[in-house]
Amino acid sequence: MNKLNLTSGFLLLGFSDLHYNHVALFLTILVIYTLTWTANLLLISSIILSAHLHTPMYFFLGNLSVVDISFSTVTVPKLLSCILHGRAPISFLGCLLQMFFFLFLGTIESLLLAVMAIDRYLAICNPLRYTSLMNCKVLVMLTCTSWVAGALHSLLHTYVVSQLTYCEDRLIPHFFCDLTPLIKLSCSSTTLAELLIYTIGSMAVIIPFLFIIISYVLIGCTIVKMKTSSNRSKAFSSCSAHLMVIFLFYGTDISIYFRPPSDYSSQYDRIVSMAYTIITPMLNPFIYSLRNQDVKKALKKLIMQSFSQR
Ligand SMILES: *[C@@H]1O[C@H](CO)[C@@H](O)[C@H](O)[C@H]1NC(C)=O
């Protein structure tokens, strides 16, 4: 069992052991990926260019869009090449880098969703104190904390996996270098790596998730007490849309990483992973922002301006 040097790598299995329609899957993922870039870029540019969108909520949404674009770019190009060629080779270093960025961006996404839920809770349930609580300093601190915590959390897992030994079996039954399949593949002791997933890894998902659930329960209580029913149904519809993407992201995430190792199924993992690696980054801008009147107005103005300048 000699330690793997950085030049010899792995082979990503993709979906080549499953029967499926290659063309249909390729095109579907390509369309979703293009939509992800377009929607998130539109959102980022309208937030930057419209002064009335310079509020805490839109700073968080802008950051979320940057994360969403990068998060899907970490996995989708390799996935598309997997579908085209059957299997895709990846170097050991490439694999670790992919895993680092995947966990880094995934953690930030999880933390940002929680910060945004708390922000909405303060804005809806505590509107009088909202502006003093969410000031510029707090805003920058919360966003920076999310980015730094994401980097440290990812570095920890990536470092531990980089110290594992890999023997003859170099076939990763997945479409990207994810934590669990790499740990499964190792022929050295993986106790520490698994322990880290169940302790620190689960905290990074479950704590933000609890904050979100508590925030939305409190928001729900305030909505029920609202006087006008049109306000109530508007608030209710936007909150239920938020909850839907939140359950899609955290539900699939929790079902993949935090279950007994004996329940491991690469087929289930690959199909369910698609939900949070590809679908959530596309849905976020539509669910959180593009249905919003303020954003629609800002977009319309942007489009008008770009035409009138010609
Ligand atoms: C991300 O958040 C920071 C700090 O709140 C803010 O300065 C920055 O403009 C945000 N980025 C985007 C693209 O909105």
Coordinates of C-alpha atoms and ligand atoms in Angstrom, one line a residue:
M1 CA 0.0 0.0 0.0
N2 CA 2.1 2.9 -1.2
K3 CA 1.0 6.5 -0.9
L4 CA -0.5 7.8 -4.1
N5 CA 1.6 10.5 -5.7
L6 CA -0.1 13.5 -7.1
T7 CA 0.2 12.6 -10.8
S8 CA -1.8 9.4 -10.7
G9 CA -5.5 10.0 -10.5
F10 CA -9.0 8.6 -10.5
L11 CA -11.6 7.7 -13.0
L12 CA -15.1 9.2 -12.5
L13 CA -17.7 6.6 -13.4
G14 CA -20.5 9.2 -14.1
F15 CA -23.6 7.2 -15.1
S16 CA -21.9 4.8 -17.4
D17 CA -23.1 1.8 -15.4
L18 CA -26.8 2.9 -15.7
H19 CA -29.1 2.8 -18.7
Y20 CA -30.3 6.2 -19.7
N21 CA -30.8 8.5 -22.7
H22 CA -27.4 10.3 -23.1
V23 CA -28.6 13.0 -25.4
A24 CA -31.7 13.8 -23.3
L25 CA -29.6 14.0 -20.0
F26 CA -26.9 16.0 -21.7
L27 CA -29.3 18.6 -23.1
T28 CA -31.3 18.8 -19.9
I29 CA -28.2 19.5 -17.8
L30 CA -26.9 22.0 -20.4
V31 CA -30.2 23.9 -20.4
I32 CA -30.3 24.0 -16.6
Y33 CA -26.7 25.2 -16.5
T34 CA -27.3 27.9 -19.0
L35 CA -30.4 29.0 -17.0
T36 CA -28.3 29.1 -13.8
W37 CA -25.7 31.4 -15.3
T38 CA -28.3 33.7 -17.0
A39 CA -30.6 34.1 -14.1
N40 CA -27.9 34.6 -11.5
L41 CA -25.9 37.0 -13.7
L42 CA -29.1 39.0 -14.4
L43 CA -29.8 39.2 -10.7
I44 CA -26.2 40.2 -9.8
S45 CA -26.1 43.0 -12.4
S46 CA -29.5 44.4 -11.4
I47 CA -28.4 44.4 -7.7
I48 CA -25.2 46.2 -8.5
L49 CA -26.7 48.7 -10.9
S50 CA -29.9 49.6 -9.0
A51 CA -29.4 51.9 -6.0
H52 CA -32.7 50.9 -4.5
L53 CA -31.6 47.3 -4.3
H54 CA -28.7 48.2 -2.0
T55 CA -30.3 46.6 1.1
P56 CA -29.0 43.8 3.3
M57 CA -31.4 41.3 1.8
Y58 CA -30.1 41.9 -1.7
F59 CA -26.5 41.9 -0.7
F60 CA -27.1 38.4 0.7
L61 CA -28.9 37.4 -2.5
G62 CA -26.1 38.8 -4.6
N63 CA -23.6 36.7 -2.6
L64 CA -25.9 33.7 -3.0
S65 CA -25.9 34.2 -6.7
V66 CA -22.1 34.3 -6.9
V67 CA -22.0 31.1 -4.8
D68 CA -24.7 29.4 -7.0
I69 CA -22.8 30.1 -10.3
S70 CA -19.5 28.9 -8.8
F71 CA -21.1 25.9 -7.1
S72 CA -22.6 24.5 -10.3
T73 CA -19.5 25.3 -12.3
V74 CA -17.5 23.1 -9.9
T75 CA -19.4 20.0 -11.0
V76 CA -21.3 20.5 -14.2
P77 CA -18.5 20.7 -16.8
K78 CA -17.0 17.4 -15.6
L79 CA -20.5 15.9 -15.5
L80 CA -21.1 16.9 -19.1
S81 CA -17.8 15.3 -20.1
C82 CA -18.8 12.2 -18.2
I83 CA -22.0 11.9 -20.1
L84 CA -20.2 12.5 -23.5
H85 CA -17.3 10.1 -22.9
G86 CA -18.8 7.6 -20.5
R87 CA -16.0 7.9 -17.9
A88 CA -13.9 10.9 -17.1
P89 CA -10.3 10.7 -15.8
I90 CA -9.3 13.2 -13.1
S91 CA -6.0 13.7 -11.4
F92 CA -5.6 13.3 -7.7
L93 CA -4.9 17.0 -7.3
G94 CA -7.8 17.9 -9.5
C95 CA -10.0 15.6 -7.4
L96 CA -9.0 17.3 -4.2
L97 CA -9.5 20.8 -5.7
Q98 CA -12.9 19.8 -6.9
M99 CA -13.8 18.5 -3.5
F100 CA -12.4 21.5 -1.7
F101 CA -14.4 24.0 -3.8
F102 CA -17.5 21.8 -3.7
L103 CA -17.5 21.7 0.1
F104 CA -16.4 25.3 0.4
L105 CA -19.2 26.7 -1.7
G106 CA -21.8 24.2 -0.4
T107 CA -21.0 25.3 3.2
I108 CA -21.3 29.0 2.3
E109 CA -24.6 28.3 0.6
S110 CA -25.9 26.6 3.7
L111 CA -24.7 29.4 5.9
L112 CA -26.1 32.2 3.6
L113 CA -29.5 30.5 3.5
A114 CA -29.6 30.6 7.3
V115 CA -28.4 34.2 7.5
M116 CA -31.1 35.2 5.0
A117 CA -33.8 33.4 7.0
I118 CA -32.7 35.3 10.1
D119 CA -32.7 38.5 8.1
R120 CA -36.3 37.9 6.9
Y121 CA -37.3 37.1 10.5
L122 CA -35.9 40.4 11.7
A123 CA -37.5 42.3 8.8
I124 CA -40.9 40.8 9.2
C125 CA -41.2 40.2 13.0
N126 CA -39.1 43.0 14.3
P127 CA -39.4 45.8 11.6
L128 CA -38.8 48.7 14.0
R129 CA -35.4 47.4 15.2
Y130 CA -34.4 45.9 11.8
T131 CA -32.4 48.8 10.4
S132 CA -30.4 49.3 13.6
L133 CA -29.7 45.5 14.0
M134 CA -28.8 44.9 10.3
N135 CA -26.3 47.7 9.9
C136 CA -23.4 47.8 7.5
K137 CA -21.0 46.4 10.0
V138 CA -23.2 43.4 10.9
L139 CA -23.8 42.8 7.2
V140 CA -20.2 42.6 6.2
M141 CA -19.4 40.6 9.3
L142 CA -22.1 38.0 8.5
T143 CA -21.1 37.6 4.9
C144 CA -17.4 37.4 5.6
T145 CA -18.0 34.9 8.4
S146 CA -19.9 32.7 6.0
W147 CA -17.0 32.8 3.5
V148 CA -14.3 32.2 6.0
A149 CA -16.2 29.4 7.9
G150 CA -16.9 27.7 4.5
A151 CA -13.2 27.8 3.6
L152 CA -12.0 26.4 7.0
H153 CA -14.7 23.7 7.1
S154 CA -13.8 22.5 3.6
L155 CA -10.1 22.7 4.2
L156 CA -10.4 20.4 7.2
H157 CA -12.3 17.6 5.3
T158 CA -10.0 18.0 2.2
Y159 CA -6.9 17.8 4.3
V160 CA -8.0 14.6 6.0
V161 CA -9.0 13.0 2.7
S162 CA -5.7 14.0 1.1
Q163 CA -3.9 12.0 3.8
L164 CA -5.7 8.8 3.0
T165 CA -4.1 6.0 1.0
Y166 CA -5.5 4.7 -2.3
C167 CA -4.7 1.3 -3.7
E168 CA -5.7 -0.3 -7.0
D169 CA -9.3 0.7 -7.0
R170 CA -9.4 4.1 -8.7
L171 CA -13.0 4.1 -10.0
I172 CA -15.2 6.7 -8.2
P173 CA -18.8 5.7 -8.6
H174 CA -20.0 9.3 -8.9
F175 CA -20.0 12.2 -11.3
F176 CA -17.7 14.4 -9.2
C177 CA -15.1 14.0 -6.4
D178 CA -17.4 14.0 -3.4
L179 CA -16.4 13.3 0.2
T180 CA -18.2 10.0 0.8
P181 CA -17.2 8.1 -2.4
L182 CA -13.5 9.1 -1.9
I183 CA -13.6 7.9 1.7
K184 CA -15.2 4.6 0.6
L185 CA -12.5 4.1 -2.0
S186 CA -9.6 4.5 0.4
C187 CA -7.8 1.3 1.6
S188 CA -6.5 2.9 4.8
S189 CA -8.4 3.6 8.0
T190 CA -11.1 6.1 7.4
T191 CA -12.4 6.4 11.0
L192 CA -11.2 10.0 11.5
A193 CA -12.6 11.1 8.1
E194 CA -16.0 9.5 8.9
L195 CA -16.0 10.9 12.4
L196 CA -15.4 14.4 11.0
I197 CA -18.5 14.1 8.7
Y198 CA -20.7 13.0 11.5
T199 CA -19.5 15.7 13.9
I200 CA -18.4 18.9 12.3
G201 CA -19.9 18.1 8.9
S202 CA -23.3 17.5 10.4
M203 CA -23.1 20.7 12.5
A204 CA -22.4 22.7 9.4
V205 CA -25.7 21.5 7.9
I206 CA -28.0 20.9 10.8
I207 CA -27.4 24.1 12.8
P208 CA -28.1 26.4 9.8
F209 CA -31.1 24.2 9.0
L210 CA -32.5 24.6 12.6
F211 CA -32.0 28.4 12.4
I212 CA -34.0 28.4 9.2
I213 CA -36.8 26.3 10.5
I214 CA -37.1 28.4 13.7
S215 CA -37.0 31.7 11.7
Y216 CA -39.8 30.5 9.4
V217 CA -41.9 29.2 12.3
L218 CA -41.7 32.7 13.9
I219 CA -42.4 34.4 10.5
G220 CA -45.4 32.1 10.1
C221 CA -46.8 33.1 13.5
T222 CA -46.5 36.8 12.5
I223 CA -48.1 36.2 9.1
V224 CA -51.1 34.5 10.7
K225 CA -51.7 37.6 12.8
M226 CA -51.6 40.0 9.8
K227 CA -54.7 42.1 9.4
T228 CA -55.1 42.3 5.6
S229 CA -55.6 38.9 3.8
S230 CA -53.9 40.0 0.6
N231 CA -50.7 40.7 2.5
R232 CA -51.1 37.4 4.3
S233 CA -51.4 35.4 1.2
K234 CA -48.5 37.2 -0.5
A235 CA -46.2 36.6 2.5
F236 CA -47.4 33.0 2.7
S237 CA -46.7 32.2 -0.9
S238 CA -43.2 33.6 -0.8
C239 CA -42.4 31.8 2.4
S240 CA -43.6 28.5 1.2
A241 CA -41.5 28.9 -2.0
H242 CA -38.4 29.6 0.2
L243 CA -39.2 26.5 2.3
M244 CA -39.5 24.4 -0.8
V245 CA -35.9 25.1 -2.0
I246 CA -34.7 24.8 1.5
F247 CA -36.1 21.4 1.9
L248 CA -34.7 20.4 -1.5
F249 CA -31.2 21.6 -0.5
Y250 CA -31.0 20.4 3.1
G251 CA -33.2 17.3 2.7
T252 CA -31.1 15.8 -0.1
D253 CA -27.8 16.9 1.6
I254 CA -28.7 15.3 4.9
S255 CA -30.0 12.1 3.2
I256 CA -26.6 11.7 1.5
Y257 CA -24.0 12.5 4.1
F258 CA -25.6 11.6 7.4
R259 CA -26.7 8.0 7.4
P260 CA -25.1 4.8 8.5
P261 CA -22.2 3.8 6.2
S262 CA -23.9 0.4 5.6
D263 CA -26.7 2.2 3.8
Y264 CA -24.4 3.5 1.1
S265 CA -25.8 3.3 -2.4
S266 CA -23.8 5.0 -5.2
Q267 CA -26.8 5.0 -7.5
Y268 CA -29.1 6.8 -5.0
D269 CA -26.3 9.3 -4.2
R270 CA -25.7 10.2 -7.8
I271 CA -29.3 10.8 -8.6
V272 CA -30.1 12.7 -5.4
S273 CA -26.8 14.7 -5.6
M274 CA -28.1 16.3 -8.8
A275 CA -30.9 18.0 -6.8
Y276 CA -28.5 20.2 -4.8
T277 CA -25.6 20.5 -7.1
I278 CA -27.6 21.4 -10.2
I279 CA -31.2 22.2 -9.5
T280 CA -30.9 24.4 -6.3
P281 CA -28.4 26.9 -7.9
M282 CA -30.9 27.3 -10.8
L283 CA -34.0 27.6 -8.6
N284 CA -32.6 30.1 -6.0
P285 CA -32.7 33.3 -8.2
F286 CA -36.3 32.4 -9.4
I287 CA -37.6 31.6 -5.9
Y288 CA -35.9 34.3 -4.0
S289 CA -35.7 37.3 -6.3
L290 CA -36.9 37.2 -9.9
R291 CA -40.6 37.0 -8.7
N292 CA -40.1 40.1 -6.6
Q293 CA -41.6 43.3 -7.9
D294 CA -38.5 45.4 -7.0
V295 CA -36.2 43.1 -9.0
K296 CA -38.6 43.0 -11.9
K297 CA -38.7 46.8 -12.0
A298 CA -34.9 47.0 -11.8
L299 CA -34.5 44.5 -14.6
K300 CA -37.0 46.3 -16.8
K301 CA -35.1 49.6 -16.3
L302 CA -31.8 48.0 -17.1
I303 CA -33.1 46.5 -20.3
M304 CA -34.7 49.9 -21.3
Q305 CA -31.4 51.7 -20.6
S306 CA -29.3 49.3 -22.6
F307 CA -31.6 49.7 -25.6
S308 CA -31.8 53.5 -25.4
Q309 CA -28.0 53.9 -25.3
R310 CA -27.7 52.4 -28.8
Ligands
LIG1 C1 -21.7 40.3 -0.9 O1 -21.7 40.9 0.4 C2 -20.8 42.0 0.7 C3 -20.9 42.3 2.1 O2 -22.2 42.5 2.6 C4 -21.2 43.1 -0.3 O3 -20.3 44.2 -0.1 C5 -21.1 42.6 -1.7 O4 -21.5 43.7 -2.6 C6 -22.0 41.4 -1.9 N1 -21.8 40.9 -3.3 C7 -22.8 40.9 -4.2 C8 -22.5 40.4 -5.5 O5 -23.9 41.3 -3.9

